[in-house]
Amino acid sequence: MLVKQLNNLKGTVSIMQEDSYGRPLKDLRISITDRCNFRCNYCMPPDEFGPGHKFLPKSDILSFEDIVLLVKAMLPLGLEKVRITGGEPLLRKDITNLIAMIRQCGPKLDIALTTNGSLLARFASKLKQAGLDRVTVSLDGIDEQIVKRISNSNVSPNDIISGIQASADTGLRVKVNTVIIKNYNENQIIPITSIFRKMNVVVRFIEYMDVGGTKDWDPSQVVFGDDIRSVIASKFGKLQAVEDQKYGQVANRWAFDDGYEIGFIESISKPFCKSCTRARISANGRLYTCLFSERGHDLKSMMNMGADEEDLRVAVLSVWGKRADRYSEIRNQRKQTTRPVEMHFIGG
Ligand code: SAM
Ligand code: SF4
Ligand code: SF4
C-alpha cells in the first residue's frame, strides 16, 4: 500500500502521512555540524566538551548533496519548513551554497536558520541573497559578563546584536531566543525585552529543558513562562494572549497594547506535543522524531549505499507512521533508560 502510494509520488501527487497521534510531518530541522564556538553550560558544558572531546569525523557528516536529497525526499510528504541548525551552523564552510541549493529544490519552502549570532553580521546579507527567509538568534542576556559566563566564549553581546540588526536590515525575518535559568540570568528578562522592543524584534523566552545527557538539569532551575510574563508585565504593562495561534506553533504568543509581541516556549509547564510536526536530522544523518529521542534512524548509511529520493521517502514514511513521541507530556512518569541525544548533535 505504502509503495503504491509512493509510486504515485513520481508525478505531482503528494501524500501527507500522519503519525500515530494524527500529526503530519511539516517541519524538518537539520543539524549540519556538531561543532560550536560556544560552550553554553546548558548545552555543551566545557567539562564534557573540552579539548579532548571527539567530534564527528568529516566522513560521517552529511554532505550538502545528502541534505538536498533528504529535503527532496520529504517535500512531497507535506514539508513546509526547513530549519538549519547545529552546533553552530555558521561554522560550516560554504553554508550560503547550502541555503541556495535548498532554495532551488523548494522555491516555496520556508527556510530558517538558528545561530548563536557570533558570525551573523558577516553572513546576514549573503544568507538573504542565497534564499534564507528567517533567522533565529540565541542570546541569553545583554550583560557582557552574564553572557560570557553562560556561553563560555569571549563574544560580546553587542556583536550578536549587530548581527541581529544586520539581519533585520537585509530583510530577513528575525527572532531572538532566550533561555532563562534561575539564579543565572533572570535579571536579563527586562533588559532583553527592553532592547528588542525598541528594535521591534520578537523575543521568545524558553523554559530550561532537560534535553541531552550531559547536564545536571534540575527542575528547580526552570523559570516558568507565567513567572517571566509577570516580570515583564510589572515593568512594561499588561500582556494579552494572542488568539490566532497556529497548529504546530512552538511558541505561545503574547502582545502588549501597542502590538509588540513576545513568545514563550513553555515545554515544561505547557507541553505542546499534541501538535508537534517536527522531525530532526542529526549531523551524521540520523532521523529523530523527538528532541528527547534516545535512538535515531540511520539515513546516511542508506545514502552511502545508494538510496535515492524514493527509498528515503519510504524509510521516513515508515518511521513517521509509527511515531508516538510525547516526551514533554509524560516527562514526570518516564524512566530514562539510555542517555538521550545531545541538543547540539540533533539540532535545537
Ligand atoms: N548554536 C545555535 C544556537 O545556539 O542558536 C543552534 C543550536 S542550539 C542547540 C539551538 C537552541 O537550543 C538555542 O536557542 C539554545 O538556547 C537552545 N538550547 C540548548 N540547550 C537547551 C536547554 N537545555 N534548554 C532550552 N534550550 C536549550
Ligand atoms: Fe553552541 Fe548553540 Fe549549544 Fe550554545 S546552545 S553551545 S551556541 S550549539
Ligand atoms: Fe515534539 Fe518531543 Fe518536544 Fe513533544 S517532547 S514537542 S514530541 S519534540
Coordinates of C-alpha atoms and ligand atoms in Angstrom, one line a residue:
M1 CA 0.0 0.0 0.0
L2 CA 2.8 2.4 1.0
V3 CA 4.8 1.5 -2.1
K4 CA 1.7 2.0 -4.3
Q5 CA 1.2 5.5 -2.8
L6 CA 4.8 6.2 -3.3
N7 CA 4.8 5.2 -7.0
N8 CA 2.2 7.9 -7.4
L9 CA 4.6 10.4 -6.0
K10 CA 6.7 10.3 -9.1
G11 CA 4.1 12.7 -10.5
T12 CA 3.0 15.7 -8.7
V13 CA 0.7 13.9 -6.2
S14 CA 1.7 14.4 -2.7
I15 CA 0.7 12.5 0.4
M16 CA 0.6 13.6 4.0
Q17 CA 1.5 10.8 6.3
E18 CA 0.3 11.3 9.9
D19 CA 1.9 9.7 12.9
S20 CA 0.1 7.5 15.4
Y21 CA -1.4 10.6 17.0
G22 CA -2.5 12.2 13.7
R23 CA 0.3 14.7 13.5
P24 CA 1.7 15.5 10.0
L25 CA 5.3 16.0 9.2
K26 CA 5.7 19.7 8.3
D27 CA 8.9 20.8 9.8
L28 CA 12.4 19.5 9.3
R29 CA 15.4 20.6 11.5
I30 CA 18.8 19.7 10.2
S31 CA 21.9 19.8 12.3
I32 CA 24.7 20.5 9.8
T33 CA 27.6 20.3 12.3
D34 CA 28.1 19.0 15.9
R35 CA 30.8 21.6 16.5
C36 CA 30.3 25.0 18.1
N37 CA 32.5 28.0 19.0
F38 CA 30.5 28.4 22.3
R39 CA 30.3 26.1 25.3
C40 CA 26.9 27.1 26.8
N41 CA 26.6 25.5 30.2
Y42 CA 23.1 24.1 29.4
C43 CA 24.1 22.6 26.0
M44 CA 27.8 21.8 25.7
P45 CA 29.2 22.2 29.3
P46 CA 33.0 22.8 29.0
D47 CA 34.0 20.0 31.3
E48 CA 32.3 17.5 29.0
F49 CA 33.2 19.2 25.7
G50 CA 36.8 20.2 26.4
P51 CA 39.8 19.8 24.2
G52 CA 39.7 16.0 24.5
H53 CA 36.1 15.7 23.1
K54 CA 35.9 13.8 19.9
F55 CA 33.5 15.4 17.4
L56 CA 32.2 13.5 14.4
P57 CA 34.8 12.8 11.7
K58 CA 34.2 14.7 8.5
S59 CA 33.3 11.5 6.7
D60 CA 30.3 11.0 9.0
I61 CA 28.9 14.4 8.5
L62 CA 26.1 14.9 5.9
S63 CA 27.3 16.5 2.7
F64 CA 25.3 19.3 1.1
E65 CA 24.2 16.8 -1.6
D66 CA 22.9 14.4 1.1
I67 CA 21.0 17.2 2.7
V68 CA 19.3 18.3 -0.5
L69 CA 18.4 14.6 -1.3
L70 CA 16.7 14.4 2.2
V71 CA 14.8 17.6 1.6
K72 CA 13.7 16.4 -1.8
A73 CA 12.6 13.1 -0.3
M74 CA 10.4 14.8 2.3
L75 CA 9.0 17.7 0.2
P76 CA 6.1 15.6 -1.2
L77 CA 5.2 14.5 2.3
G78 CA 3.9 18.0 3.1
L79 CA 7.1 19.5 4.3
E80 CA 6.7 23.3 4.7
K81 CA 9.7 24.4 6.6
V82 CA 13.4 23.5 6.9
R83 CA 15.5 24.9 9.7
I84 CA 19.3 24.7 9.5
T85 CA 20.9 24.4 12.9
G86 CA 23.7 22.7 14.8
G87 CA 26.1 23.0 16.7
E88 CA 26.8 26.4 15.2
P89 CA 25.7 26.2 11.6
L90 CA 27.6 29.3 10.5
L91 CA 30.8 27.4 11.2
R92 CA 30.1 25.1 8.3
K93 CA 32.1 26.1 5.2
D94 CA 30.1 27.5 2.3
I95 CA 26.8 27.5 4.2
T96 CA 25.4 30.0 1.7
N97 CA 25.8 27.4 -1.0
L98 CA 23.7 25.0 1.0
I99 CA 20.9 27.6 1.5
A100 CA 20.9 28.3 -2.2
M101 CA 20.8 24.5 -3.0
I102 CA 17.8 24.0 -0.7
R103 CA 16.1 27.1 -2.1
Q104 CA 16.4 25.7 -5.6
C105 CA 14.7 22.4 -4.7
G106 CA 11.9 24.1 -2.8
P107 CA 11.0 27.6 -4.1
K108 CA 8.1 27.8 -1.7
L109 CA 9.8 26.3 1.4
D110 CA 10.1 28.4 4.5
I111 CA 13.9 28.2 5.1
A112 CA 15.2 29.3 8.6
L113 CA 18.5 29.2 10.4
T114 CA 19.2 29.1 14.2
T115 CA 22.5 30.6 15.2
N116 CA 24.3 31.9 18.3
G117 CA 24.8 35.1 16.2
S118 CA 28.6 35.4 16.7
L119 CA 29.3 35.3 13.0
L120 CA 25.9 36.7 11.8
A121 CA 26.9 40.3 11.0
R122 CA 29.4 38.9 8.4
F123 CA 26.9 36.5 6.9
A124 CA 23.4 38.1 7.0
S125 CA 23.2 39.7 3.6
K126 CA 24.8 36.7 1.8
L127 CA 22.3 34.3 3.5
K128 CA 19.4 36.5 2.4
Q129 CA 20.7 36.6 -1.1
A130 CA 21.1 32.8 -1.1
G131 CA 17.4 32.5 -0.3
L132 CA 17.1 32.3 3.5
D133 CA 13.8 33.6 4.9
R134 CA 14.4 33.9 8.5
V135 CA 16.9 33.7 11.3
T136 CA 16.6 32.9 15.0
V137 CA 19.4 34.2 17.1
S138 CA 20.1 32.7 20.6
L139 CA 21.0 35.4 23.1
D140 CA 20.6 34.9 26.9
G141 CA 21.4 38.4 28.1
I142 CA 22.6 41.8 27.4
D143 CA 25.1 42.0 30.2
E144 CA 28.5 41.1 28.9
Q145 CA 29.7 39.1 32.0
I146 CA 26.5 37.1 32.2
V147 CA 26.6 36.2 28.5
K148 CA 30.2 35.2 28.7
R149 CA 29.6 33.1 31.9
I150 CA 26.8 31.2 30.2
S151 CA 28.4 30.8 26.8
N152 CA 32.0 30.3 28.0
S153 CA 33.1 32.4 25.0
N154 CA 34.6 35.8 24.5
V155 CA 32.0 37.0 22.1
S156 CA 30.3 40.2 23.2
P157 CA 26.5 40.5 23.2
N158 CA 27.0 43.8 21.2
D159 CA 28.5 41.8 18.3
I160 CA 25.5 39.4 18.4
I161 CA 23.1 42.4 18.5
S162 CA 24.9 43.9 15.5
G163 CA 24.3 40.6 13.7
I164 CA 20.6 40.8 14.6
Q165 CA 20.4 44.4 13.3
A166 CA 22.2 43.4 10.1
S167 CA 19.8 40.6 9.5
A168 CA 16.8 42.8 10.0
D169 CA 18.3 45.5 7.7
T170 CA 18.8 43.0 5.0
G171 CA 15.2 41.9 5.1
L172 CA 15.5 38.6 7.0
R173 CA 12.7 37.9 9.5
V174 CA 14.5 37.8 12.8
K175 CA 13.6 36.4 16.2
V176 CA 15.7 36.1 19.4
N177 CA 15.6 33.0 21.6
T178 CA 16.4 33.5 25.3
V179 CA 16.7 30.6 27.7
I180 CA 16.0 31.8 31.3
I181 CA 17.7 29.8 34.1
K182 CA 17.1 30.5 37.8
N183 CA 20.0 32.3 39.5
Y184 CA 21.7 32.7 36.2
N185 CA 20.1 35.2 34.0
E186 CA 16.6 36.0 35.4
N187 CA 17.8 39.6 35.8
Q188 CA 18.1 39.8 32.0
I189 CA 14.4 39.4 31.3
I190 CA 13.8 43.1 31.5
P191 CA 16.9 44.3 29.6
I192 CA 16.4 41.8 26.8
T193 CA 12.7 42.8 26.4
S194 CA 13.6 46.5 26.5
I195 CA 16.3 46.4 23.8
F196 CA 14.4 44.2 21.4
R197 CA 11.1 46.0 21.9
K198 CA 13.0 49.1 20.8
M199 CA 14.4 47.3 17.8
N200 CA 11.0 45.7 17.1
V201 CA 12.4 42.2 17.1
V202 CA 10.4 39.4 18.6
V203 CA 11.9 37.7 21.6
R204 CA 10.9 34.2 22.7
F205 CA 11.7 33.2 26.2
I206 CA 12.4 29.5 26.6
E207 CA 11.9 27.3 29.6
Y208 CA 15.1 25.5 30.5
M209 CA 14.7 21.9 29.3
D210 CA 16.1 18.5 30.4
V211 CA 17.4 17.8 27.0
G212 CA 20.6 15.8 26.4
G213 CA 22.5 13.6 28.8
T214 CA 25.5 15.8 30.0
K215 CA 23.8 18.4 32.1
D216 CA 22.8 18.2 35.7
W217 CA 19.3 19.6 34.9
D218 CA 17.4 20.4 38.0
P219 CA 13.7 21.3 37.8
S220 CA 14.2 23.9 40.4
Q221 CA 16.3 25.9 37.9
V222 CA 13.4 26.2 35.5
V223 CA 11.7 29.7 35.3
F224 CA 8.2 29.2 34.1
G225 CA 6.6 31.3 31.3
D226 CA 4.0 32.5 33.8
D227 CA 6.7 34.0 36.0
I228 CA 8.6 35.5 33.1
R229 CA 5.3 37.2 32.0
S230 CA 4.7 38.6 35.5
V231 CA 8.2 40.1 35.5
I232 CA 7.6 41.7 32.1
A233 CA 4.1 43.0 32.8
S234 CA 5.3 44.6 36.1
K235 CA 7.8 46.7 34.1
F236 CA 6.2 47.2 30.7
G237 CA 2.4 46.8 31.4
K238 CA -0.2 44.3 30.6
L239 CA 0.3 41.4 28.1
Q240 CA -2.6 39.8 26.3
A241 CA -2.5 36.3 24.8
V242 CA -2.7 36.4 21.0
E243 CA -5.7 34.4 19.9
D244 CA -4.8 33.1 16.4
Q245 CA -2.2 30.5 17.5
K246 CA -1.4 28.2 14.5
Y247 CA -1.4 24.4 14.6
G248 CA 2.2 23.2 15.1
Q249 CA 3.3 26.6 16.6
V250 CA 6.0 26.1 19.2
A251 CA 5.8 29.5 21.0
N252 CA 2.8 30.9 22.8
R253 CA 2.4 34.5 21.6
W254 CA 1.6 37.4 23.8
A255 CA 1.2 41.1 22.9
F256 CA 1.4 44.5 24.5
D257 CA -1.2 47.2 23.9
D258 CA 1.0 48.7 21.2
G259 CA 1.0 45.4 19.3
Y260 CA 4.6 44.4 20.1
E261 CA 4.7 40.6 20.5
I262 CA 6.7 38.3 22.7
G263 CA 6.8 34.5 22.5
F264 CA 7.1 31.8 25.3
I265 CA 8.3 28.3 24.6
E266 CA 6.9 26.6 27.6
S267 CA 7.7 22.9 27.0
I268 CA 8.0 22.2 30.8
S269 CA 4.8 24.0 32.1
K270 CA 2.7 23.8 28.9
P271 CA 3.9 21.0 26.7
F272 CA 2.9 21.2 23.0
C273 CA 3.5 17.6 21.9
K274 CA -0.2 17.3 20.6
S275 CA 0.7 19.4 17.6
C276 CA 4.4 18.6 17.2
T277 CA 5.1 18.3 13.5
R278 CA 8.9 18.3 13.7
A279 CA 11.4 15.8 12.5
R280 CA 15.1 16.2 13.1
I281 CA 18.2 15.0 11.3
S282 CA 21.4 14.8 13.2
A283 CA 24.7 16.0 11.9
N284 CA 25.5 12.4 10.9
G285 CA 22.3 11.8 9.1
R286 CA 20.0 10.1 11.6
L287 CA 16.3 10.8 11.7
Y288 CA 14.9 11.6 15.1
T289 CA 11.2 12.1 15.7
C290 CA 11.6 13.9 19.1
L291 CA 14.1 16.2 20.8
F292 CA 14.2 13.6 23.6
S293 CA 14.7 10.5 21.5
E294 CA 17.3 8.1 22.5
R295 CA 17.6 6.5 19.1
G296 CA 17.8 7.7 15.6
H297 CA 17.2 6.0 12.2
D298 CA 20.3 5.9 10.0
L299 CA 19.5 7.6 6.7
K300 CA 23.2 8.4 6.0
S301 CA 24.1 4.8 5.7
M302 CA 21.2 4.3 3.3
M303 CA 22.5 7.2 1.2
N304 CA 26.1 5.7 1.3
M305 CA 24.6 2.5 -0.1
G306 CA 23.0 4.4 -3.0
A307 CA 19.5 5.1 -1.7
D308 CA 17.6 7.5 -3.9
E309 CA 14.9 10.0 -3.1
E310 CA 12.1 7.5 -3.1
D311 CA 14.0 4.9 -1.0
L312 CA 14.5 7.7 1.6
R313 CA 10.8 8.7 1.4
V314 CA 9.7 5.1 2.1
A315 CA 12.0 5.0 5.1
V316 CA 10.9 8.3 6.5
L317 CA 7.2 7.5 6.0
S318 CA 7.6 4.2 7.8
V319 CA 9.3 5.8 10.8
W320 CA 6.9 8.7 10.9
G321 CA 3.8 6.5 10.6
K322 CA 4.8 4.7 13.8
R323 CA 5.8 7.9 15.7
A324 CA 4.3 8.0 19.2
D325 CA 6.6 10.6 20.9
R326 CA 5.1 12.9 23.6
Y327 CA 8.0 13.2 26.0
S328 CA 7.2 16.6 27.4
E329 CA 3.7 15.5 28.3
I330 CA 4.9 12.4 30.2
R331 CA 8.2 13.8 31.5
N332 CA 7.3 13.0 35.1
Q333 CA 6.2 9.5 34.6
R334 CA 9.0 8.4 32.4
K335 CA 12.1 6.5 33.4
Q336 CA 15.1 7.3 31.1
T337 CA 16.8 4.0 30.2
T338 CA 19.6 5.2 28.0
R339 CA 21.3 8.5 27.6
P340 CA 19.2 10.9 25.4
V341 CA 20.8 12.5 22.4
E342 CA 22.5 15.9 22.8
M343 CA 20.9 19.1 21.5
H344 CA 24.0 20.3 19.6
F345 CA 24.1 17.0 17.8
I346 CA 20.4 16.6 17.0
G347 CA 19.8 20.4 16.4
G348 CA 17.7 22.7 18.5
Ligands
SAM1 N1 24.2 27.1 18.1 C1 22.9 27.6 17.7 C2 22.3 28.4 18.7 O1 22.7 28.4 19.8 O2 21.3 29.1 18.3 C3 22.0 26.5 17.2 C4 21.9 25.2 18.0 S1 21.3 25.4 19.7 C5 21.4 23.7 20.2 C6 19.6 25.8 19.4 C7 18.9 26.3 20.6 O3 18.8 25.4 21.6 C8 19.4 27.6 21.2 O4 18.5 28.6 21.2 C9 19.7 27.1 22.7 O5 19.5 28.2 23.6 C10 18.7 26.0 22.8 N2 19.0 25.1 23.9 C11 20.1 24.3 24.1 N3 20.0 23.6 25.2 C12 18.9 24.0 25.8 C13 18.2 23.6 27.0 N4 18.8 22.7 27.8 N5 17.0 24.1 27.3 C14 16.5 25.0 26.5 N6 17.0 25.4 25.3 C15 18.2 24.9 25.0
SF4_2 FE1 26.6 26.1 20.8 FE2 24.1 26.8 20.5 FE3 24.7 24.8 22.2 FE4 25.3 27.3 22.8 S1 23.3 26.4 22.5 S2 26.7 25.5 22.9 S3 25.8 28.2 20.9 S4 25.0 24.8 20.0
SF4_3 FE1 7.8 17.2 20.0 FE2 9.1 15.5 21.5 FE3 9.1 18.1 22.1 FE4 6.9 16.7 22.5 S1 8.8 16.4 23.5 S2 7.0 18.7 21.5 S3 7.0 15.3 20.7 S4 10.0 17.2 20.2

